[in-house]
């Protein structure tokens, strides 16, 4: 395939992630048009061969595939409004974070303007865009995904279509993304505890990495327990985690490190025990988290 055969692409939104997306398309030889609300952010991409469109209308008109990477779905709709009538027949792919409801609203707006729509999510940092194992998932119009799978794979080799319902990518994005802040906060708490002893955070990186590997290996086991609703074959019980929670106050007393962020997690353990799950696998926390509405 020559550069002349590559699909022309427009990228709207040139923040950290949008710029990385545009760079990946440029590096793969796609004729790439870019637009950003603050025009100065387009300069580095223009220097690498991108065409800088002065208006969103000109940007949308430049390519059959329009990829957006603004902060939210609402920002995206607001920015696209002047080009709404230019979207008919084009493939519109959003790559921002947002809720399933936000994705559904975006899909309805796109359909109302005749765009063929995919809502996607980049499950990695900007520097990983374009790598063979970088995960991006999409949901919505399967024909758009099939038509542009090779173009979209330029952004990351692990490219998945989750289904025709446009909100699925946002749902999985939130489901998987929920793990990030608790896991990182635990790492930051650990780093603070080490610093209180004059030790460097980097001394725990190898051990923390092995801990994450172990957690990763446990996920299919916990998923099977959750899917079956059988929590009785427990390797690690709710009560075991409750015993560990008692050490938070001791760590705070010894090091001054603030462990208060873990209080709601410890409360979750207490509520699970009160609901009769003390001797069950810790994955039974899902029963408490699911809440009455979804359980009905
Ligand atoms: N960075 C990451 O590590 C990462 C990882 C995965 C997913 N994401 C997701 O990718 C999306 C973009 O993230 P980012 O890191 O690129 O953010 P960013 O660097 O803050 O850039 C935000 C972009 O959105 C534009 N924007 C925001 N509101 C706008 C509006 N009302 N009208 C027009 N343009 C608007 C900004 O334009 P201006 O330049 O004019 O302000 C800028 O281009 C987010 O949904 C984020 O959650 C980011």
mmCIF file of C-alpha atoms and ligand atoms in Angstrom:
data_model
loop_
_atom_site.group_PDB
_atom_site.id
_atom_site.type_symbol
_atom_site.label_atom_id
_atom_site.label_comp_id
_atom_site.label_asym_id
_atom_site.label_seq_id
_atom_site.Cartn_x
_atom_site.Cartn_y
_atom_site.Cartn_z
ATOM 1 C CA UNK A 1 0.000 0.000 0.000
ATOM 2 C CA UNK A 2 1.364 3.434 -0.903
ATOM 3 C CA UNK A 3 0.673 6.679 0.924
ATOM 4 C CA UNK A 4 -1.711 7.568 -1.896
ATOM 5 C CA UNK A 5 -3.873 4.531 -0.990
ATOM 6 C CA UNK A 6 -4.127 5.407 2.674
ATOM 7 C CA UNK A 7 -7.412 6.796 3.959
ATOM 8 C CA UNK A 8 -7.315 10.550 4.545
ATOM 9 C CA UNK A 9 -7.998 11.180 8.224
ATOM 10 C CA UNK A 10 -9.039 14.228 10.211
ATOM 11 C CA UNK A 11 -8.130 14.499 13.888
ATOM 12 C CA UNK A 12 -10.026 17.042 16.007
ATOM 13 C CA UNK A 13 -8.637 17.888 19.436
ATOM 14 C CA UNK A 14 -4.864 18.105 19.757
ATOM 15 C CA UNK A 15 -4.250 17.688 23.458
ATOM 16 C CA UNK A 16 -1.794 15.096 24.727
ATOM 17 C CA UNK A 17 -3.813 12.184 23.364
ATOM 18 C CA UNK A 18 -5.157 13.764 20.168
ATOM 19 C CA UNK A 19 -1.663 14.864 19.155
ATOM 20 C CA UNK A 20 -0.401 11.300 19.677
ATOM 21 C CA UNK A 21 -3.245 9.964 17.502
ATOM 22 C CA UNK A 22 -2.477 12.459 14.726
ATOM 23 C CA UNK A 23 1.234 11.632 14.909
ATOM 24 C CA UNK A 24 0.485 7.922 14.551
ATOM 25 C CA UNK A 25 -1.639 8.541 11.439
ATOM 26 C CA UNK A 26 1.095 10.751 9.984
ATOM 27 C CA UNK A 27 3.788 8.172 10.752
ATOM 28 C CA UNK A 28 1.722 5.521 8.953
ATOM 29 C CA UNK A 29 1.466 7.719 5.880
ATOM 30 C CA UNK A 30 -2.178 8.810 6.166
ATOM 31 C CA UNK A 31 -2.948 12.230 4.698
ATOM 32 C CA UNK A 32 -3.853 13.880 8.014
ATOM 33 C CA UNK A 33 -5.808 17.064 8.626
ATOM 34 C CA UNK A 34 -5.861 18.476 12.145
ATOM 35 C CA UNK A 35 -7.921 21.083 13.981
ATOM 36 C CA UNK A 36 -7.792 22.362 17.531
ATOM 37 C CA UNK A 37 -9.732 25.076 19.364
ATOM 38 C CA UNK A 38 -6.421 26.640 20.402
ATOM 39 C CA UNK A 39 -4.702 26.755 17.001
ATOM 40 C CA UNK A 40 -1.118 26.928 18.303
ATOM 41 C CA UNK A 41 -1.279 23.268 19.340
ATOM 42 C CA UNK A 42 -1.399 22.247 15.680
ATOM 43 C CA UNK A 43 2.040 23.677 14.873
ATOM 44 C CA UNK A 44 4.178 20.622 15.826
ATOM 45 C CA UNK A 45 1.921 18.386 13.719
ATOM 46 C CA UNK A 46 1.925 20.772 10.772
ATOM 47 C CA UNK A 47 5.734 20.668 10.956
ATOM 48 C CA UNK A 48 5.480 16.878 10.551
ATOM 49 C CA UNK A 49 3.281 17.108 7.484
ATOM 50 C CA UNK A 50 -0.259 17.506 8.796
ATOM 51 C CA UNK A 51 -2.615 19.933 7.104
ATOM 52 C CA UNK A 52 -3.840 22.458 9.664
ATOM 53 C CA UNK A 53 -7.480 23.326 9.004
ATOM 54 C CA UNK A 54 -8.427 26.768 10.324
ATOM 55 C CA UNK A 55 -12.050 25.822 10.994
ATOM 56 C CA UNK A 56 -13.766 22.680 12.184
ATOM 57 C CA UNK A 57 -15.915 22.706 9.024
ATOM 58 C CA UNK A 58 -12.861 22.595 6.767
ATOM 59 C CA UNK A 59 -11.341 19.884 8.925
ATOM 60 C CA UNK A 60 -14.424 17.657 8.736
ATOM 61 C CA UNK A 61 -14.788 18.218 4.991
ATOM 62 C CA UNK A 62 -11.194 17.061 4.419
ATOM 63 C CA UNK A 63 -11.602 13.349 5.190
ATOM 64 C CA UNK A 64 -14.076 10.450 5.156
ATOM 65 C CA UNK A 65 -12.770 9.384 8.594
ATOM 66 C CA UNK A 66 -13.021 11.955 11.394
ATOM 67 C CA UNK A 67 -11.435 11.035 14.730
ATOM 68 C CA UNK A 68 -12.125 13.269 17.729
ATOM 69 C CA UNK A 69 -10.202 13.422 20.990
ATOM 70 C CA UNK A 70 -11.651 16.227 23.076
ATOM 71 C CA UNK A 71 -12.105 16.075 26.825
ATOM 72 C CA UNK A 72 -15.773 14.998 26.956
ATOM 73 C CA UNK A 73 -18.658 14.011 24.681
ATOM 74 C CA UNK A 74 -20.299 17.354 25.428
ATOM 75 C CA UNK A 75 -17.161 19.259 24.375
ATOM 76 C CA UNK A 76 -17.073 17.160 21.214
ATOM 77 C CA UNK A 77 -20.666 17.923 20.274
ATOM 78 C CA UNK A 78 -20.175 21.624 20.997
ATOM 79 C CA UNK A 79 -17.029 21.783 18.888
ATOM 80 C CA UNK A 80 -18.606 19.807 16.017
ATOM 81 C CA UNK A 81 -21.824 21.837 15.951
ATOM 82 C CA UNK A 82 -20.633 24.255 13.182
ATOM 83 C CA UNK A 83 -19.755 21.199 11.043
ATOM 84 C CA UNK A 84 -22.873 19.160 11.837
ATOM 85 C CA UNK A 85 -24.192 19.387 8.280
ATOM 86 C CA UNK A 86 -20.841 18.267 6.850
ATOM 87 C CA UNK A 87 -20.866 14.980 8.749
ATOM 88 C CA UNK A 88 -23.427 13.121 6.621
ATOM 89 C CA UNK A 89 -21.957 9.903 5.240
ATOM 90 C CA UNK A 90 -18.647 10.301 7.056
ATOM 91 C CA UNK A 91 -17.276 7.933 9.692
ATOM 92 C CA UNK A 92 -17.108 9.755 13.024
ATOM 93 C CA UNK A 93 -15.001 8.087 15.720
ATOM 94 C CA UNK A 94 -14.820 9.578 19.220
ATOM 95 C CA UNK A 95 -11.863 8.641 21.424
ATOM 96 C CA UNK A 96 -12.589 10.545 24.629
ATOM 97 C CA UNK A 97 -13.462 9.204 28.048
ATOM 98 C CA UNK A 98 -17.091 9.428 29.150
ATOM 99 C CA UNK A 99 -20.086 7.616 30.540
ATOM 100 C CA UNK A 100 -22.337 5.160 28.661
ATOM 101 C CA UNK A 101 -25.114 7.787 28.788
ATOM 102 C CA UNK A 102 -22.731 10.319 27.228
ATOM 103 C CA UNK A 103 -21.882 7.866 24.446
ATOM 104 C CA UNK A 104 -25.581 7.208 23.754
ATOM 105 C CA UNK A 105 -26.271 10.945 23.533
ATOM 106 C CA UNK A 106 -23.302 11.353 21.189
ATOM 107 C CA UNK A 107 -24.501 8.431 19.031
ATOM 108 C CA UNK A 108 -27.994 9.946 18.774
ATOM 109 C CA UNK A 109 -26.512 13.334 17.781
ATOM 110 C CA UNK A 110 -24.246 11.689 15.195
ATOM 111 C CA UNK A 111 -27.129 9.658 13.748
ATOM 112 C CA UNK A 112 -29.272 12.811 13.626
ATOM 113 C CA UNK A 113 -26.605 14.388 11.436
ATOM 114 C CA UNK A 114 -26.174 11.343 9.195
ATOM 115 C CA UNK A 115 -22.724 10.361 10.486
ATOM 116 C CA UNK A 116 -21.721 6.710 10.725
ATOM 117 C CA UNK A 117 -20.592 6.471 14.327
ATOM 118 C CA UNK A 118 -18.139 4.575 16.503
ATOM 119 C CA UNK A 119 -17.379 5.460 20.111
ATOM 120 C CA UNK A 120 -13.945 4.238 21.139
ATOM 121 C CA UNK A 121 -11.546 4.398 24.045
ATOM 122 C CA UNK A 122 -7.766 4.362 24.224
ATOM 123 C CA UNK A 123 -6.743 2.130 27.116
ATOM 124 C CA UNK A 124 -3.261 3.516 27.462
ATOM 125 C CA UNK A 125 -1.183 6.682 27.694
ATOM 126 C CA UNK A 126 -0.334 8.906 24.689
ATOM 127 C CA UNK A 127 3.235 7.586 24.393
ATOM 128 C CA UNK A 128 1.836 4.060 23.813
ATOM 129 C CA UNK A 129 -0.308 5.089 20.831
ATOM 130 C CA UNK A 130 0.756 3.166 17.739
ATOM 131 C CA UNK A 131 2.397 0.268 19.601
ATOM 132 C CA UNK A 132 1.467 -3.286 18.540
ATOM 133 C CA UNK A 133 -0.032 -4.262 21.919
ATOM 134 C CA UNK A 134 -1.797 -0.986 22.715
ATOM 135 C CA UNK A 135 -5.491 -1.615 23.372
ATOM 136 C CA UNK A 136 -8.259 0.477 21.867
ATOM 137 C CA UNK A 137 -11.836 -0.663 21.879
ATOM 138 C CA UNK A 138 -14.772 0.553 19.885
ATOM 139 C CA UNK A 139 -18.521 0.113 19.847
ATOM 140 C CA UNK A 140 -21.219 1.188 17.444
ATOM 141 C CA UNK A 141 -21.656 0.761 13.703
ATOM 142 C CA UNK A 142 -19.837 -2.473 12.800
ATOM 143 C CA UNK A 143 -19.644 -1.487 9.131
ATOM 144 C CA UNK A 144 -17.558 1.564 10.104
ATOM 145 C CA UNK A 145 -15.228 -0.626 12.129
ATOM 146 C CA UNK A 146 -14.867 -3.156 9.326
ATOM 147 C CA UNK A 147 -14.297 -0.463 6.711
ATOM 148 C CA UNK A 148 -11.656 1.295 8.822
ATOM 149 C CA UNK A 149 -10.128 -1.542 10.875
ATOM 150 C CA UNK A 150 -6.745 -1.179 9.159
ATOM 151 C CA UNK A 151 -6.803 2.611 9.627
ATOM 152 C CA UNK A 152 -7.744 2.299 13.311
ATOM 153 C CA UNK A 153 -5.102 -0.377 13.933
ATOM 154 C CA UNK A 154 -2.501 2.320 13.214
ATOM 155 C CA UNK A 155 -3.393 3.706 16.667
ATOM 156 C CA UNK A 156 -2.765 0.411 18.456
ATOM 157 C CA UNK A 157 -2.436 -3.209 17.395
ATOM 158 C CA UNK A 158 -4.908 -4.573 19.960
ATOM 159 C CA UNK A 159 -8.010 -3.121 18.334
ATOM 160 C CA UNK A 160 -11.376 -4.600 19.342
ATOM 161 C CA UNK A 161 -15.015 -4.052 18.340
ATOM 162 C CA UNK A 162 -17.200 -4.757 21.383
ATOM 163 C CA UNK A 163 -20.613 -4.666 19.715
ATOM 164 C CA UNK A 164 -23.124 -2.547 17.838
ATOM 165 C CA UNK A 165 -24.420 -0.715 20.921
ATOM 166 C CA UNK A 166 -22.525 2.575 20.892
ATOM 167 C CA UNK A 167 -22.226 2.801 24.679
ATOM 168 C CA UNK A 168 -20.322 -0.475 25.170
ATOM 169 C CA UNK A 169 -16.859 1.047 24.830
ATOM 170 C CA UNK A 170 -17.718 3.675 27.461
ATOM 171 C CA UNK A 171 -19.114 0.950 29.735
ATOM 172 C CA UNK A 172 -15.945 -1.168 29.447
ATOM 173 C CA UNK A 173 -13.815 1.971 29.703
ATOM 174 C CA UNK A 174 -15.449 2.803 33.050
ATOM 175 C CA UNK A 175 -15.463 -0.837 34.228
ATOM 176 C CA UNK A 176 -11.760 -1.362 33.578
ATOM 177 C CA UNK A 177 -10.769 2.224 34.340
ATOM 178 C CA UNK A 178 -12.253 1.926 37.840
ATOM 179 C CA UNK A 179 -9.186 -0.068 38.825
ATOM 180 C CA UNK A 180 -6.695 2.679 38.059
ATOM 181 C CA UNK A 181 -7.008 5.213 40.856
ATOM 182 C CA UNK A 182 -7.346 2.703 43.744
ATOM 183 C CA UNK A 183 -4.330 0.742 42.472
ATOM 184 C CA UNK A 184 -2.209 3.847 41.944
ATOM 185 C CA UNK A 185 -3.278 5.404 45.248
ATOM 186 C CA UNK A 186 -2.156 2.241 46.992
ATOM 187 C CA UNK A 187 1.214 2.607 45.263
ATOM 188 C CA UNK A 188 1.444 6.275 46.260
ATOM 189 C CA UNK A 189 0.557 5.428 49.868
ATOM 190 C CA UNK A 190 3.289 2.794 49.861
ATOM 191 C CA UNK A 191 5.767 5.297 48.438
ATOM 192 C CA UNK A 192 4.850 7.806 51.167
ATOM 193 C CA UNK A 193 5.379 5.137 53.847
ATOM 194 C CA UNK A 194 8.818 4.338 52.429
ATOM 195 C CA UNK A 195 9.734 8.018 52.247
ATOM 196 C CA UNK A 196 8.784 8.354 55.921
ATOM 197 C CA UNK A 197 11.636 5.901 56.550
ATOM 198 C CA UNK A 198 14.035 7.716 54.232
ATOM 199 C CA UNK A 199 13.644 5.096 51.477
ATOM 200 C CA UNK A 200 13.090 5.816 47.799
ATOM 201 C CA UNK A 201 9.909 4.915 45.946
ATOM 202 C CA UNK A 202 11.930 3.206 43.228
ATOM 203 C CA UNK A 203 12.994 0.517 45.717
ATOM 204 C CA UNK A 204 9.425 -0.848 45.703
ATOM 205 C CA UNK A 205 8.822 -0.806 41.961
ATOM 206 C CA UNK A 206 9.910 -4.397 41.308
ATOM 207 C CA UNK A 207 7.862 -5.737 44.209
ATOM 208 C CA UNK A 208 4.810 -3.645 43.319
ATOM 209 C CA UNK A 209 5.068 -4.929 39.742
ATOM 210 C CA UNK A 210 5.028 -8.535 40.950
ATOM 211 C CA UNK A 211 2.011 -7.675 43.114
ATOM 212 C CA UNK A 212 0.184 -6.360 40.049
ATOM 213 C CA UNK A 213 1.158 -9.532 38.141
ATOM 214 C CA UNK A 214 -0.387 -11.596 40.932
ATOM 215 C CA UNK A 215 -3.564 -9.493 40.881
ATOM 216 C CA UNK A 216 -3.710 -9.940 37.116
ATOM 217 C CA UNK A 217 -3.418 -13.725 37.498
ATOM 218 C CA UNK A 218 -6.284 -13.724 40.013
ATOM 219 C CA UNK A 219 -8.743 -11.822 37.806
ATOM 220 C CA UNK A 220 -10.049 -14.878 35.884
ATOM 221 C CA UNK A 221 -10.556 -16.738 39.174
ATOM 222 C CA UNK A 222 -12.540 -13.856 40.664
ATOM 223 C CA UNK A 223 -14.477 -13.349 37.421
ATOM 224 C CA UNK A 224 -15.555 -17.017 37.514
ATOM 225 C CA UNK A 225 -16.714 -16.610 41.128
ATOM 226 C CA UNK A 226 -18.654 -13.430 40.290
ATOM 227 C CA UNK A 227 -20.231 -14.910 37.144
ATOM 228 C CA UNK A 228 -21.328 -18.055 39.007
ATOM 229 C CA UNK A 229 -22.348 -16.241 42.207
ATOM 230 C CA UNK A 230 -20.519 -18.957 44.174
ATOM 231 C CA UNK A 231 -18.041 -17.385 46.602
ATOM 232 C CA UNK A 232 -17.574 -20.407 48.866
ATOM 233 C CA UNK A 233 -14.276 -21.756 47.457
ATOM 234 C CA UNK A 234 -12.310 -18.881 48.951
ATOM 235 C CA UNK A 235 -8.532 -18.571 48.799
ATOM 236 C CA UNK A 236 -8.721 -15.111 50.432
ATOM 237 C CA UNK A 237 -11.800 -14.272 52.454
ATOM 238 C CA UNK A 238 -13.501 -10.987 53.264
ATOM 239 C CA UNK A 239 -12.526 -11.600 56.923
ATOM 240 C CA UNK A 240 -8.847 -11.901 55.941
ATOM 241 C CA UNK A 241 -9.002 -8.469 54.321
ATOM 242 C CA UNK A 242 -10.860 -7.071 57.381
ATOM 243 C CA UNK A 243 -7.968 -8.214 59.599
ATOM 244 C CA UNK A 244 -5.503 -6.461 57.293
ATOM 245 C CA UNK A 245 -7.506 -3.236 57.410
ATOM 246 C CA UNK A 246 -6.745 -2.915 61.108
ATOM 247 C CA UNK A 247 -3.103 -2.197 60.254
ATOM 248 C CA UNK A 248 -3.964 1.059 58.451
ATOM 249 C CA UNK A 249 -4.297 2.978 61.721
ATOM 250 C CA UNK A 250 -1.011 1.509 62.988
ATOM 251 C CA UNK A 251 0.784 2.597 59.799
ATOM 252 C CA UNK A 252 -0.623 6.115 60.152
ATOM 253 C CA UNK A 253 0.465 6.266 63.807
ATOM 254 C CA UNK A 254 3.976 5.083 62.939
ATOM 255 C CA UNK A 255 4.661 7.021 59.741
ATOM 256 C CA UNK A 256 2.147 9.874 59.695
ATOM 257 C CA UNK A 257 0.987 8.654 56.276
ATOM 258 C CA UNK A 258 -2.659 9.461 55.588
ATOM 259 C CA UNK A 259 -4.535 6.182 55.069
ATOM 260 C CA UNK A 260 -8.002 7.770 55.267
ATOM 261 C CA UNK A 261 -8.606 7.143 51.548
ATOM 262 C CA UNK A 262 -8.957 3.438 52.413
ATOM 263 C CA UNK A 263 -11.806 4.033 54.910
ATOM 264 C CA UNK A 264 -14.603 3.540 52.336
ATOM 265 C CA UNK A 265 -12.929 0.303 51.193
ATOM 266 C CA UNK A 266 -12.777 -0.939 54.771
ATOM 267 C CA UNK A 267 -16.426 0.060 55.190
ATOM 268 C CA UNK A 268 -17.219 -2.039 52.129
ATOM 269 C CA UNK A 269 -15.552 -5.031 53.796
ATOM 270 C CA UNK A 270 -17.644 -4.449 56.956
ATOM 271 C CA UNK A 271 -20.861 -4.262 54.942
ATOM 272 C CA UNK A 272 -19.946 -7.470 53.102
ATOM 273 C CA UNK A 273 -19.334 -9.219 56.443
ATOM 274 C CA UNK A 274 -22.635 -7.880 57.808
ATOM 275 C CA UNK A 275 -24.359 -9.345 54.729
ATOM 276 C CA UNK A 276 -22.942 -12.772 55.597
ATOM 277 C CA UNK A 277 -19.909 -12.815 53.306
ATOM 278 C CA UNK A 278 -17.182 -12.800 55.988
ATOM 279 C CA UNK A 279 -16.098 -16.367 55.177
ATOM 280 C CA UNK A 280 -16.597 -15.928 51.448
ATOM 281 C CA UNK A 281 -14.083 -14.970 48.814
ATOM 282 C CA UNK A 282 -13.246 -11.261 48.747
ATOM 283 C CA UNK A 283 -14.822 -11.181 45.269
ATOM 284 C CA UNK A 284 -18.168 -11.226 47.131
ATOM 285 C CA UNK A 285 -17.650 -7.471 47.525
ATOM 286 C CA UNK A 286 -19.243 -7.384 44.071
ATOM 287 C CA UNK A 287 -22.546 -8.372 45.734
ATOM 288 C CA UNK A 288 -22.386 -5.244 47.916
ATOM 289 C CA UNK A 289 -21.165 -2.989 45.100
ATOM 290 C CA UNK A 290 -23.853 -4.087 42.648
ATOM 291 C CA UNK A 291 -26.504 -2.328 44.716
ATOM 292 C CA UNK A 292 -30.231 -2.962 44.863
ATOM 293 C CA UNK A 293 -31.213 -1.376 41.531
ATOM 294 C CA UNK A 294 -29.061 -3.565 39.265
ATOM 295 C CA UNK A 295 -29.656 -6.633 41.438
ATOM 296 C CA UNK A 296 -33.436 -6.420 40.922
HETATM 297 N N1 LIG B 1 -3.790 11.675 28.341
HETATM 298 C C1 LIG B 1 -4.021 10.410 28.675
HETATM 299 O O1 LIG B 1 -3.203 9.721 29.325
HETATM 300 C C2 LIG B 1 -5.301 9.733 28.219
HETATM 301 C C3 LIG B 1 -5.380 8.330 28.233
HETATM 302 C C4 LIG B 1 -6.548 7.699 27.800
HETATM 303 C C5 LIG B 1 -7.638 8.460 27.423
HETATM 304 N N2 LIG B 1 -7.550 9.834 27.440
HETATM 305 C C6 LIG B 1 -8.745 10.613 27.078
HETATM 306 O O2 LIG B 1 -8.518 11.375 25.906
HETATM 307 C C7 LIG B 1 -9.310 12.575 25.964
HETATM 308 C C8 LIG B 1 -8.379 13.761 25.723
HETATM 309 O O3 LIG B 1 -7.365 13.715 26.719
HETATM 310 P P1 LIG B 1 -6.022 14.571 26.613
HETATM 311 O O4 LIG B 1 -5.074 13.937 27.585
HETATM 312 O O5 LIG B 1 -5.638 14.744 25.198
HETATM 313 O O6 LIG B 1 -6.543 15.959 27.231
HETATM 314 P P2 LIG B 1 -5.899 17.419 27.057
HETATM 315 O O7 LIG B 1 -4.448 17.352 26.804
HETATM 316 O O8 LIG B 1 -6.405 18.197 28.234
HETATM 317 O O9 LIG B 1 -6.610 17.975 25.733
HETATM 318 C C9 LIG B 1 -8.000 18.240 25.702
HETATM 319 C C10 LIG B 1 -8.382 18.565 24.283
HETATM 320 O O10 LIG B 1 -9.801 18.827 24.242
HETATM 321 C C11 LIG B 1 -9.998 20.128 23.661
HETATM 322 N N3 LIG B 1 -11.231 20.694 24.199
HETATM 323 C C12 LIG B 1 -11.737 20.570 25.440
HETATM 324 N N4 LIG B 1 -12.909 21.192 25.546
HETATM 325 C C13 LIG B 1 -13.167 21.722 24.327
HETATM 326 C C14 LIG B 1 -14.225 22.465 23.786
HETATM 327 N N5 LIG B 1 -15.313 22.797 24.531
HETATM 328 N N6 LIG B 1 -14.170 22.842 22.486
HETATM 329 C C15 LIG B 1 -13.106 22.517 21.721
HETATM 330 N N7 LIG B 1 -12.062 21.799 22.176
HETATM 331 C C16 LIG B 1 -12.086 21.402 23.471
HETATM 332 C C17 LIG B 1 -8.765 20.906 24.035
HETATM 333 O O11 LIG B 1 -8.635 22.037 23.203
HETATM 334 P P3 LIG B 1 -7.693 23.262 23.638
HETATM 335 O O12 LIG B 1 -6.284 22.867 23.286
HETATM 336 O O13 LIG B 1 -8.205 24.406 22.853
HETATM 337 O O14 LIG B 1 -7.882 23.456 25.134
HETATM 338 C C18 LIG B 1 -7.702 19.853 23.761
HETATM 339 O O15 LIG B 1 -7.460 19.689 22.389
HETATM 340 C C19 LIG B 1 -9.955 12.610 27.358
HETATM 341 O O16 LIG B 1 -11.284 12.160 27.288
HETATM 342 C C20 LIG B 1 -9.100 11.650 28.148
HETATM 343 O O17 LIG B 1 -9.801 11.068 29.228
HETATM 344 C C21 LIG B 1 -6.399 10.492 27.810
#
